[in-house]
Coordinates of C-alpha atoms in Angstrom, one line a residue:
Chain F
M1 CA 17.8 -26.9 16.2
A2 CA 20.7 -29.0 15.9
A3 CA 20.3 -29.1 12.1
I4 CA 20.2 -25.2 12.1
L5 CA 23.4 -24.7 13.8
W6 CA 24.9 -27.3 11.4
S7 CA 23.9 -25.7 8.2
S8 CA 24.1 -22.1 9.2
V9 CA 27.2 -22.2 11.5
L10 CA 29.5 -25.2 11.3
A11 CA 28.9 -26.3 7.3
P12 CA 30.5 -23.2 6.2
M13 CA 33.4 -23.7 9.1
W14 CA 34.0 -27.1 7.5
K15 CA 35.2 -25.5 4.5
P16 CA 39.2 -25.9 4.7
T17 CA 39.1 -22.0 3.7
A18 CA 38.4 -21.9 7.5
M19 CA 42.0 -22.5 7.8
H20 CA 43.0 -19.1 6.3
I21 CA 43.8 -16.8 9.0
P22 CA 42.3 -13.2 8.3
D23 CA 44.0 -10.1 9.3
G24 CA 43.3 -8.9 12.8
F25 CA 43.5 -11.9 14.6
L26 CA 47.4 -12.6 15.3
S27 CA 49.4 -10.1 17.4
L28 CA 52.4 -8.5 15.7
P29 CA 54.9 -10.4 17.3
V30 CA 53.6 -13.5 16.2
V31 CA 53.0 -12.5 12.7
L32 CA 56.4 -11.3 12.5
A33 CA 58.1 -14.6 13.7
C34 CA 55.9 -16.6 11.2
W35 CA 56.8 -14.0 8.5
L36 CA 60.8 -14.6 9.2
L37 CA 60.5 -18.2 9.5
S38 CA 58.8 -18.6 6.0
A39 CA 60.7 -16.2 4.4
I40 CA 63.8 -17.9 5.1
V41 CA 62.4 -21.3 4.2
I42 CA 61.0 -20.4 1.3
G43 CA 64.2 -18.2 0.2
Y44 CA 65.7 -21.6 0.6
A45 CA 63.1 -23.3 -1.5
V46 CA 63.4 -20.5 -4.4
R47 CA 67.5 -21.6 -4.5
Q48 CA 67.0 -25.3 -4.4
T49 CA 64.2 -25.2 -7.2
N50 CA 66.3 -23.1 -9.3
A51 CA 69.0 -25.5 -9.2
Q52 CA 66.8 -28.6 -10.2
L53 CA 64.1 -27.4 -12.7
Q54 CA 65.9 -24.4 -14.7
E55 CA 64.4 -22.3 -17.0
R56 CA 61.1 -24.3 -17.5
Q57 CA 60.1 -24.3 -13.7
V58 CA 57.9 -21.1 -14.2
P59 CA 55.2 -22.4 -16.8
L60 CA 55.4 -25.6 -15.0
M61 CA 54.9 -24.5 -11.3
G62 CA 52.7 -21.6 -12.6
V63 CA 49.9 -23.7 -14.3
L64 CA 50.4 -26.3 -11.4
A65 CA 49.6 -23.5 -9.0
A66 CA 46.6 -22.7 -10.7
F67 CA 45.6 -26.7 -10.8
I68 CA 45.9 -26.7 -7.3
F69 CA 43.5 -23.9 -6.8
A70 CA 41.0 -25.1 -9.6
G71 CA 41.5 -28.6 -8.2
Q72 CA 40.2 -27.5 -4.9
M73 CA 36.5 -27.0 -6.8
I74 CA 36.3 -31.0 -7.1
N75 CA 34.3 -31.9 -4.2
F76 CA 32.7 -35.1 -3.1
Q77 CA 29.5 -35.6 -1.0
V78 CA 30.3 -36.8 2.6
A79 CA 27.0 -37.0 4.5
G80 CA 24.4 -34.2 5.6
G81 CA 24.9 -31.9 3.0
T82 CA 28.6 -31.2 3.9
S83 CA 31.3 -32.1 1.4
G84 CA 35.3 -32.9 1.3
H85 CA 37.6 -31.3 -1.1
L86 CA 41.0 -31.4 -1.8
L87 CA 43.9 -28.7 -0.3
G88 CA 46.8 -30.1 -2.4
G89 CA 49.9 -29.5 -0.5
A90 CA 50.5 -33.2 0.0
L91 CA 49.7 -34.2 -3.4
A92 CA 52.2 -31.3 -5.1
T93 CA 54.6 -32.9 -2.3
I94 CA 54.4 -36.5 -3.4
L95 CA 54.3 -35.5 -7.3
L96 CA 56.9 -32.9 -7.3
G97 CA 59.1 -33.0 -4.0
P98 CA 59.0 -30.4 -1.4
W99 CA 60.9 -27.4 -2.7
A100 CA 58.7 -26.8 -5.5
A101 CA 55.6 -27.7 -3.6
M102 CA 56.4 -24.9 -1.5
L103 CA 56.6 -22.2 -4.1
I104 CA 53.2 -23.8 -5.7
M105 CA 51.6 -23.4 -2.4
T106 CA 52.9 -19.7 -1.6
A107 CA 51.8 -18.8 -5.0
V108 CA 48.3 -20.3 -4.2
L109 CA 48.1 -18.5 -0.7
S110 CA 49.4 -15.3 -2.3
V111 CA 46.9 -15.1 -4.8
Q112 CA 44.0 -16.6 -2.7
A113 CA 45.2 -13.3 -0.2
L114 CA 45.9 -10.7 -2.8
F115 CA 43.3 -11.5 -5.5
F116 CA 40.1 -12.9 -3.3
Q117 CA 40.9 -11.9 0.3
D118 CA 41.0 -15.2 1.4
G119 CA 43.1 -15.0 4.6
G120 CA 45.0 -11.8 5.4
L121 CA 47.8 -9.8 3.7
I122 CA 49.9 -9.5 6.9
A123 CA 48.4 -12.7 8.7
L124 CA 50.0 -14.0 5.2
G125 CA 53.1 -15.0 6.8
A126 CA 51.3 -17.4 9.3
N127 CA 49.5 -18.7 6.4
L128 CA 52.3 -19.5 4.3
L129 CA 54.2 -20.8 7.4
F130 CA 51.3 -23.5 8.4
M131 CA 50.3 -24.2 4.5
A132 CA 53.4 -23.4 2.0
V133 CA 56.0 -24.2 4.6
L134 CA 55.0 -27.0 7.3
T135 CA 52.6 -28.8 4.8
P136 CA 54.8 -30.1 2.2
L137 CA 57.8 -30.4 4.6
I138 CA 55.3 -32.8 7.1
S139 CA 54.2 -34.8 4.1
Y140 CA 57.3 -35.2 2.3
G141 CA 58.9 -36.5 6.1
V142 CA 56.1 -39.0 6.6
Y143 CA 55.9 -39.9 2.3
Q144 CA 59.6 -40.5 2.9
A145 CA 59.6 -42.5 6.0
L146 CA 56.9 -44.6 5.1
R147 CA 56.9 -45.1 1.1
K148 CA 59.4 -48.3 0.9
L149 CA 56.9 -49.8 3.5
H150 CA 53.7 -49.3 1.5
Q151 CA 53.2 -46.4 -1.5
W152 CA 49.5 -45.4 -1.0
V153 CA 49.6 -45.8 2.9
A154 CA 52.1 -43.5 2.9
A155 CA 50.7 -41.0 0.6
G156 CA 47.5 -41.1 2.6
L157 CA 49.1 -40.8 6.1
A158 CA 51.3 -37.6 4.8
A159 CA 48.1 -36.0 3.7
W160 CA 46.5 -36.7 6.8
A161 CA 49.4 -35.7 8.8
S162 CA 50.1 -32.6 6.9
V163 CA 46.4 -31.2 7.3
V164 CA 46.2 -31.9 11.3
I165 CA 49.6 -30.4 11.8
A166 CA 48.8 -27.0 10.1
A167 CA 45.6 -26.9 12.2
V168 CA 47.1 -27.5 14.9
G169 CA 49.9 -25.1 13.9
V170 CA 47.0 -22.5 13.1
A171 CA 45.6 -22.7 16.5
V172 CA 48.8 -22.5 18.4
A173 CA 49.4 -19.4 16.3
L174 CA 46.0 -17.9 17.4
A175 CA 46.7 -19.1 21.3
L176 CA 50.2 -17.4 21.3
S177 CA 48.4 -14.0 20.0
G178 CA 45.8 -14.2 23.0
T179 CA 42.9 -14.3 20.3
V180 CA 41.3 -17.9 21.5
A181 CA 41.5 -19.7 24.4
M182 CA 43.8 -22.8 23.7
G183 CA 42.0 -25.2 25.5
V184 CA 38.9 -24.9 23.7
V185 CA 40.4 -24.2 19.8
L186 CA 43.2 -26.3 19.6
P187 CA 41.1 -29.6 20.7
A188 CA 38.2 -28.1 18.2
M189 CA 40.8 -27.5 15.5
A190 CA 42.5 -30.7 15.5
G191 CA 39.5 -32.9 15.8
V192 CA 37.7 -31.1 12.9
H193 CA 40.8 -31.4 10.7
A194 CA 41.4 -34.9 11.6
L195 CA 37.9 -35.6 9.8
I196 CA 38.8 -33.2 7.0
G197 CA 42.2 -34.7 6.7
I198 CA 41.0 -38.4 6.0
G199 CA 38.9 -36.8 3.1
E200 CA 42.4 -35.1 2.0
A201 CA 44.1 -38.5 2.4
L202 CA 41.5 -40.4 0.4
I203 CA 41.5 -37.7 -2.7
T204 CA 45.4 -37.7 -2.5
V205 CA 45.8 -41.3 -2.9
G206 CA 42.8 -41.4 -5.5
A207 CA 44.8 -38.9 -7.7
L208 CA 48.0 -40.5 -7.2
A209 CA 46.7 -44.2 -8.1
F210 CA 45.1 -42.4 -11.1
I211 CA 48.4 -40.8 -12.1
A212 CA 50.6 -44.0 -11.4
A213 CA 48.1 -45.6 -13.8
T214 CA 48.3 -43.3 -16.7
R215 CA 51.5 -41.6 -16.5
A216 CA 53.9 -44.0 -14.4
D217 CA 56.6 -41.8 -15.6
L218 CA 55.7 -38.8 -13.5
M219 CA 55.3 -40.9 -10.3
T220 CA 59.0 -42.0 -10.6
S221 CA 60.8 -39.1 -11.9
Q222 CA 59.7 -36.8 -9.6
P223 CA 62.8 -34.5 -7.9
T224 CA 63.7 -36.1 -4.6
A225 CA 65.6 -33.4 -2.3
A226 CA 69.1 -33.9 -1.2
G227 CA 69.6 -36.3 1.8
S228 CA 66.0 -38.1 1.6
G229 CA 67.6 -40.4 4.3
R230 CA 67.4 -37.7 6.7
W231 CA 63.5 -36.9 6.1
P232 CA 62.0 -39.1 8.8
L233 CA 64.1 -37.4 11.5
I234 CA 63.2 -34.2 10.3
G235 CA 59.5 -34.6 9.9
L236 CA 59.8 -36.2 13.4
A237 CA 61.7 -33.1 14.6
I238 CA 59.2 -30.7 13.2
A239 CA 56.3 -32.7 14.9
L240 CA 58.1 -32.5 18.3
A241 CA 58.9 -29.1 17.7
V242 CA 55.1 -28.6 17.6
A243 CA 54.8 -30.2 20.2
L244 CA 57.0 -28.4 22.3
L245 CA 55.4 -25.1 21.4
S246 CA 51.7 -25.8 22.0
P247 CA 52.1 -26.0 25.8
L248 CA 54.3 -22.4 25.8
A249 CA 50.9 -20.9 24.4
S250 CA 49.3 -22.1 27.7
T251 CA 51.7 -21.5 30.5
S252 CA 49.0 -19.0 31.8
P253 CA 46.1 -21.0 32.7
D254 CA 43.4 -20.9 29.9
G255 CA 40.7 -18.1 30.4
L256 CA 38.0 -20.5 30.4
E257 CA 39.6 -22.6 32.9
R258 CA 40.2 -19.9 35.0
V259 CA 36.9 -18.4 35.0
A260 CA 35.6 -21.9 35.9
E261 CA 37.8 -22.2 38.6
D262 CA 36.8 -19.0 40.4
L263 CA 33.3 -19.7 40.1
G264 CA 33.7 -23.2 41.4
F265 CA 32.4 -25.3 39.3
I266 CA 35.0 -26.7 37.4
H267 CA 35.0 -30.3 38.9
R268 CA 31.5 -30.9 38.2
A269 CA 32.3 -30.1 34.4
M270 CA 35.6 -31.8 34.1
E271 CA 35.7 -34.5 36.5
P272 CA 35.1 -37.2 33.8
L273 CA 38.1 -35.7 31.5
Y274 CA 40.3 -35.9 34.2
Q275 CA 40.2 -39.4 34.6
V276 CA 41.7 -40.5 31.2
I277 CA 44.1 -37.7 30.9
P278 CA 44.8 -35.9 34.5
D279 CA 44.8 -32.0 33.1
Y280 CA 46.8 -33.0 29.8
M281 CA 49.9 -33.6 31.9
F282 CA 52.0 -36.4 32.5
P283 CA 51.6 -38.0 35.6
G284 CA 54.3 -37.8 38.2
V285 CA 56.0 -34.3 37.0
S286 CA 55.0 -31.5 39.4
H287 CA 55.8 -28.9 36.9
P288 CA 52.8 -27.9 34.6
V289 CA 54.5 -26.7 31.9
L290 CA 57.3 -29.3 31.6
A291 CA 54.7 -32.1 32.5
T292 CA 52.5 -30.6 29.7
I293 CA 55.4 -30.9 27.1
L294 CA 56.3 -34.2 28.2
A295 CA 52.8 -35.1 27.6
G296 CA 53.0 -33.6 24.2
I297 CA 56.5 -35.6 23.3
V298 CA 55.0 -39.0 24.5
G299 CA 51.9 -38.4 22.4
T300 CA 53.9 -37.6 19.2
L301 CA 56.4 -40.6 19.9
L302 CA 53.2 -42.7 20.2
M303 CA 51.7 -41.3 16.8
F304 CA 55.0 -42.0 15.0
G305 CA 55.3 -45.4 16.2
L306 CA 51.8 -46.5 15.7
T307 CA 51.8 -45.3 12.1
L308 CA 55.3 -47.1 11.7
F309 CA 53.8 -50.3 13.0
L310 CA 50.8 -49.9 11.0
A311 CA 52.7 -49.5 7.7
H312 CA 54.8 -52.4 8.6
R313 CA 52.1 -54.7 9.2
L314 CA 50.5 -53.5 5.8
R315 CA 53.1 -54.3 3.6
R316 CA 53.7 -57.6 5.1
R317 CA 50.4 -58.4 4.2
T318 CA 50.6 -57.5 0.8
V319 CA 54.3 -59.1 0.6
N320 CA 52.1 -62.4 1.5
Chain T
M1 CA 34.3 -18.0 -15.4
H2 CA 36.1 -15.3 -17.0
I3 CA 39.1 -12.8 -16.0
S4 CA 37.1 -9.8 -16.1
H5 CA 34.5 -11.0 -13.1
L6 CA 37.2 -9.7 -11.1
D7 CA 38.2 -6.6 -12.8
Q8 CA 34.8 -4.8 -13.0
H9 CA 35.7 -1.7 -11.5
L10 CA 39.7 -1.5 -12.9
N11 CA 38.4 0.6 -15.8
L12 CA 37.1 3.2 -13.9
E13 CA 38.9 6.7 -14.0
S14 CA 40.3 8.4 -10.6
P15 CA 43.5 9.6 -9.1
I16 CA 43.6 6.4 -7.2
H17 CA 43.5 4.3 -10.2
R18 CA 46.6 6.4 -11.7
L19 CA 48.6 5.8 -8.7
D20 CA 51.5 3.8 -8.6
G21 CA 50.8 0.1 -7.6
R22 CA 54.0 -0.3 -5.5
I23 CA 52.7 2.8 -3.3
K24 CA 48.9 1.2 -3.2
L25 CA 50.0 -1.8 -1.9
I26 CA 52.5 -0.7 0.8
A27 CA 49.8 1.7 2.1
V28 CA 47.3 -1.0 1.8
L29 CA 50.2 -3.0 4.3
A30 CA 50.5 0.2 6.5
F31 CA 46.8 0.3 7.2
V32 CA 46.5 -3.4 7.9
L33 CA 49.4 -3.0 10.2
A34 CA 47.6 0.0 11.6
C35 CA 44.4 -2.3 12.5
S36 CA 46.5 -4.9 14.0
L37 CA 48.8 -2.4 16.6
T38 CA 45.2 -0.5 17.4
P39 CA 44.4 -1.7 21.5
P40 CA 41.0 -3.2 21.8
G41 CA 38.3 -0.9 22.8
R42 CA 39.6 2.3 21.0
W43 CA 36.3 2.8 19.0
G44 CA 37.7 6.0 18.1
A45 CA 40.5 4.8 16.2
F46 CA 38.6 2.0 14.4
A47 CA 36.4 5.0 13.1
A48 CA 38.9 7.0 12.1
L49 CA 40.6 4.1 10.0
G50 CA 37.1 3.3 8.7
A51 CA 36.7 6.8 7.7
V52 CA 40.0 6.6 5.9
W53 CA 38.4 3.5 3.9
V54 CA 35.5 5.6 3.1
G55 CA 37.7 8.7 1.7
A56 CA 39.8 6.4 0.0
T57 CA 36.8 4.5 -1.7
A58 CA 35.2 8.0 -2.8
L59 CA 38.1 8.6 -4.4
A60 CA 38.6 5.7 -6.1
R61 CA 34.6 6.1 -7.4
V62 CA 34.4 2.2 -6.5
P63 CA 30.7 1.9 -4.9
H64 CA 31.2 1.2 -0.8
R65 CA 28.2 -1.1 -0.8
L66 CA 29.6 -3.7 -2.9
L67 CA 32.9 -3.7 -1.0
L68 CA 31.1 -3.7 2.1
R69 CA 29.2 -6.7 1.5
R70 CA 32.2 -8.6 0.0
G71 CA 34.3 -7.5 3.4
L72 CA 32.1 -10.0 5.0
V73 CA 34.5 -13.0 3.9
A74 CA 36.5 -13.3 7.4
L75 CA 33.4 -13.8 8.9
P76 CA 33.3 -17.6 9.2
F77 CA 36.7 -17.4 11.4
A78 CA 34.7 -15.3 13.8
L79 CA 33.4 -18.6 15.3
A80 CA 37.3 -18.9 16.5
A81 CA 37.1 -15.7 18.1
L82 CA 33.9 -16.5 19.9
T83 CA 35.5 -17.9 22.9
L84 CA 36.7 -14.4 23.6
L85 CA 33.6 -13.5 24.9
F86 CA 33.5 -16.1 27.6
T87 CA 37.2 -16.5 28.6
R88 CA 38.1 -12.8 29.6
P89 CA 37.9 -12.0 33.1
G90 CA 35.8 -9.0 34.0
E91 CA 32.3 -7.8 35.0
V92 CA 29.8 -10.4 34.1
W93 CA 27.2 -9.3 31.6
I94 CA 25.0 -12.9 31.0
A95 CA 25.5 -15.9 32.5
M96 CA 24.1 -19.2 30.8
T97 CA 24.2 -22.6 30.6
L98 CA 25.7 -24.6 27.4
G99 CA 25.1 -28.3 27.9
G100 CA 25.9 -28.7 31.8
W101 CA 28.8 -26.0 31.1
Q102 CA 28.1 -22.4 33.0
V103 CA 29.4 -20.0 30.9
H104 CA 29.6 -15.8 31.4
V105 CA 29.9 -13.0 28.8
T106 CA 32.1 -10.4 30.5
D107 CA 32.3 -6.8 29.2
Q108 CA 36.3 -7.5 28.9
G109 CA 35.3 -10.4 26.4
F110 CA 32.9 -8.6 24.5
I111 CA 35.2 -5.7 23.7
A112 CA 38.2 -8.2 23.1
F113 CA 35.8 -9.9 20.6
L114 CA 34.5 -6.7 18.7
S115 CA 37.7 -5.2 18.3
V116 CA 39.0 -8.6 16.6
M117 CA 36.3 -8.3 14.3
L118 CA 36.9 -5.0 13.5
K119 CA 40.4 -5.4 12.7
S120 CA 39.8 -8.2 10.4
W121 CA 36.9 -6.2 8.6
L122 CA 38.6 -3.2 7.9
S123 CA 41.5 -5.0 6.7
A124 CA 39.8 -7.2 4.4
L125 CA 37.9 -3.6 2.9
M126 CA 41.1 -2.1 2.6
A127 CA 42.4 -5.3 0.7
L128 CA 39.1 -5.4 -1.4
W129 CA 39.6 -1.5 -2.4
L130 CA 43.3 -2.4 -3.3
T131 CA 42.1 -5.1 -5.8
A132 CA 39.2 -2.9 -7.3
T133 CA 41.6 -0.1 -8.0
T134 CA 44.8 -2.0 -9.1
S135 CA 45.2 -4.2 -12.2
Y136 CA 46.3 -7.5 -12.1
P137 CA 50.0 -6.6 -14.2
A138 CA 50.3 -3.7 -11.7
L139 CA 49.6 -5.7 -8.7
V140 CA 52.3 -8.4 -9.6
Q141 CA 54.7 -5.8 -10.3
A142 CA 54.3 -4.3 -7.2
L143 CA 55.2 -7.7 -5.2
R144 CA 58.5 -7.4 -7.2
G145 CA 59.0 -3.9 -6.3
I146 CA 58.8 -5.1 -2.7
G147 CA 61.3 -7.7 -2.8
V148 CA 59.4 -11.0 -3.5
P149 CA 61.7 -13.1 -5.2
R150 CA 61.7 -13.2 -8.9
L151 CA 60.8 -16.8 -9.4
V152 CA 57.8 -16.6 -7.0
V153 CA 56.4 -13.3 -8.7
A154 CA 56.9 -15.3 -12.2
I155 CA 54.8 -18.3 -10.6
I156 CA 51.9 -16.1 -9.5
A157 CA 52.0 -14.2 -12.5
F158 CA 51.7 -17.5 -14.4
M159 CA 49.1 -18.7 -12.0
Y160 CA 46.8 -16.2 -12.1
R161 CA 46.9 -16.1 -16.3
Y162 CA 46.0 -19.8 -16.0
L163 CA 43.5 -20.2 -13.1
F164 CA 40.6 -19.1 -15.2
V165 CA 41.5 -21.7 -17.9
L166 CA 41.9 -24.5 -15.5
A167 CA 38.8 -23.7 -13.5
D168 CA 37.2 -24.0 -16.7
E169 CA 38.5 -27.5 -16.8
A170 CA 37.7 -28.2 -13.2
Q171 CA 34.0 -27.1 -14.3
R172 CA 33.8 -29.6 -17.1
L173 CA 34.9 -32.4 -15.3
L174 CA 32.0 -31.8 -12.6
Q175 CA 29.8 -31.6 -15.4
A176 CA 30.5 -34.6 -16.8
R177 CA 30.2 -36.3 -13.3
E178 CA 27.2 -34.6 -12.7
A179 CA 25.6 -35.9 -16.3
R180 CA 26.7 -39.6 -15.6
S181 CA 25.1 -39.3 -11.8
A182 CA 21.6 -40.0 -12.0
R183 CA 19.8 -40.3 -8.4
R184 CA 16.5 -41.2 -7.1
D185 CA 15.3 -38.8 -4.6
G186 CA 16.5 -38.6 -1.1
Y187 CA 19.5 -41.2 -2.3
P188 CA 22.8 -39.7 -2.8
A189 CA 24.4 -40.7 -6.4
G190 CA 27.1 -43.1 -6.4
G191 CA 28.2 -45.5 -3.9
S192 CA 29.8 -45.6 -0.8
I193 CA 31.9 -42.5 0.7
L194 CA 34.8 -44.3 -0.1
W195 CA 34.0 -44.7 -3.7
R196 CA 32.7 -41.2 -4.4
A197 CA 36.3 -40.2 -2.9
R198 CA 38.1 -42.4 -5.5
V199 CA 36.0 -40.5 -8.4
A200 CA 37.0 -37.2 -6.9
G201 CA 40.3 -38.3 -6.5
G202 CA 40.4 -39.9 -10.2
M203 CA 38.8 -36.2 -11.5
V204 CA 41.9 -34.4 -9.8
G205 CA 44.2 -36.9 -11.1
S206 CA 43.2 -36.3 -14.3
L207 CA 42.8 -32.8 -13.8
F208 CA 46.6 -32.6 -13.0
L209 CA 47.6 -34.5 -15.8
R210 CA 45.7 -31.9 -18.0
S211 CA 47.6 -29.3 -16.4
Y212 CA 51.1 -30.8 -16.6
E213 CA 50.4 -31.9 -20.3
R214 CA 49.1 -28.3 -21.0
S215 CA 52.1 -26.4 -19.3
E216 CA 54.5 -28.6 -21.5
R217 CA 52.7 -27.2 -24.4
I218 CA 52.9 -23.7 -22.9
Y219 CA 56.5 -24.0 -22.7
Q220 CA 57.3 -25.4 -26.4
A221 CA 55.1 -22.1 -27.3
M222 CA 57.3 -19.9 -25.2
V223 CA 60.3 -21.4 -26.1
S224 CA 59.5 -21.2 -29.8
R225 CA 58.7 -17.1 -29.5
G226 CA 62.3 -16.6 -27.6
Y227 CA 61.8 -17.6 -24.0
A228 CA 65.0 -18.1 -22.3
G229 CA 64.1 -18.5 -18.6
E230 CA 63.0 -14.9 -17.9
L231 CA 59.7 -12.9 -18.6
R232 CA 60.2 -9.6 -20.1
T233 CA 57.7 -6.6 -19.5
L234 CA 58.1 -3.3 -21.3
E235 CA 56.4 -1.5 -18.6
A236 CA 59.6 0.7 -16.7
S237 CA 57.9 1.8 -13.8
C238 CA 59.4 4.7 -12.2
L239 CA 58.3 6.5 -9.1
R240 CA 56.6 10.2 -9.6
L241 CA 57.0 12.4 -6.8
K242 CA 53.4 12.7 -6.7
D243 CA 53.1 9.2 -5.5
V244 CA 55.3 9.4 -3.0
A245 CA 53.7 12.5 -1.4
V246 CA 50.4 10.8 -1.2
F247 CA 52.2 7.6 0.4
L248 CA 54.0 9.9 3.1
G249 CA 50.6 11.8 3.4
F250 CA 48.9 8.7 3.9
V251 CA 51.4 7.1 6.4
C252 CA 51.6 10.4 8.5
L253 CA 47.7 10.2 8.8
L254 CA 47.8 6.4 10.0
G255 CA 50.3 7.6 12.6
V256 CA 48.4 10.2 13.8
I257 CA 45.5 8.0 14.7
E258 CA 47.7 5.1 15.8
G259 CA 49.4 7.7 18.1
L260 CA 46.0 9.1 19.4
A261 CA 44.8 5.5 20.0
H262 CA 48.0 4.9 21.9
L263 CA 47.5 8.2 24.4

């Protein structure tokens, strides 16, 4: 039974294409906000890239966008008939810088939506925001913050974080639209993509190691964005913004919890979970929204500190 | 993989195929917008939108059945919307127990779920209609026509051109790995997951280098043919009055459907 469920329902979901939101799932205000945000940032990326790469940018980025698309075909067996493959946002960012990566991912997502019906046309604004804007920003922020400590750990963490945070963004957009219940879909999306992110990290690091061994000039000559010193802070700010946004989506009690509460079985169902994280809230703070936001911020800071510490330890070991 | 595999209906002769690409793109966007504006549970409006698609497809002489089947692409995403069944307060239809959790399917939940699925399916069908009736250069030009930055449009045009070339390249890499991966029945080929991931990473890295070097050759070839930073096309497209009239009629139709749905 479990095997049937896995192969018929869950295994198709495992494909990262499940992250492309189709039309009909988002409410209009959410979609318009996403379009606005991504239009602003991508417009800025166009200006930056025009200044950096001059006229050879078009063939280079067009072919590399096709590379991302074709690279997604290269898979590897994980377990039980599932396979992992590349999403590519972090790889493009590390090799070409965040602005060029944004344009490449924009082209990839647009072609997927226009020609392959992978993701909706109106929902493209949201898909762009999470996979063409957020993914390069996050991976660049993490990579720049940690690369001096350990290059490959930094690249792997950048790839992992970009996948997980993009997935959280998708879940938040769906919840804000009222299409899904936050309490169910956010942990599910984050959990599944925490695993997918590991595959992404492994392939990204493998590809970078191969490129560094064959064409080391490509790894060192990459265009860097202006003011690279600010990038760790920008990455952290984005992560915090996501943490701030997520509870806003669930200010009204989740439908499932509500129904459960009404029917009086919530205590039986949720008791053990509440012992660890009391209702995903910060203890000692009475206002529910504030408490959730605080919990999100503390979680983000903890993760950030943990990665910094980890990279530090790893570097010391390699230096010794 | 060949480029023509996507274009099997593009050579058909129909009034729809002759319409301006920009008009078709904006019309499809308006249709998708209308779908997402339709309140849940307005089955009449969904049926009307479906009828619009049936009519548009018939006009374009594209077989309905093929598009209907391909329109199911958004289906895996339905899993996310499944939670709607259980989370909307309303009259309880079905009560069941899932691993200690008691869940209820409500009437409101069912209406919301079905509406989301219909919206998504209708939108995908109309997007398929667009790609079945509009050639790729026309679509790319339409993007430019609706204000997408020149650089982004040029990248999209290039990407589509080389997509199939690089997909073939990836296919060859996969074939080479397959040819070198002997395995016994019931055992996976190669080493641990980590080892397999590194092999895949190496393949991706190699594909990147091939793409990068190909783009350098393409650039040299373009420069030697007079490229100076801008792609030039011969087609000067101007809107015909007939195109605009068809578009206005279409938008009015959508407006009427939506107006009735919101009554």
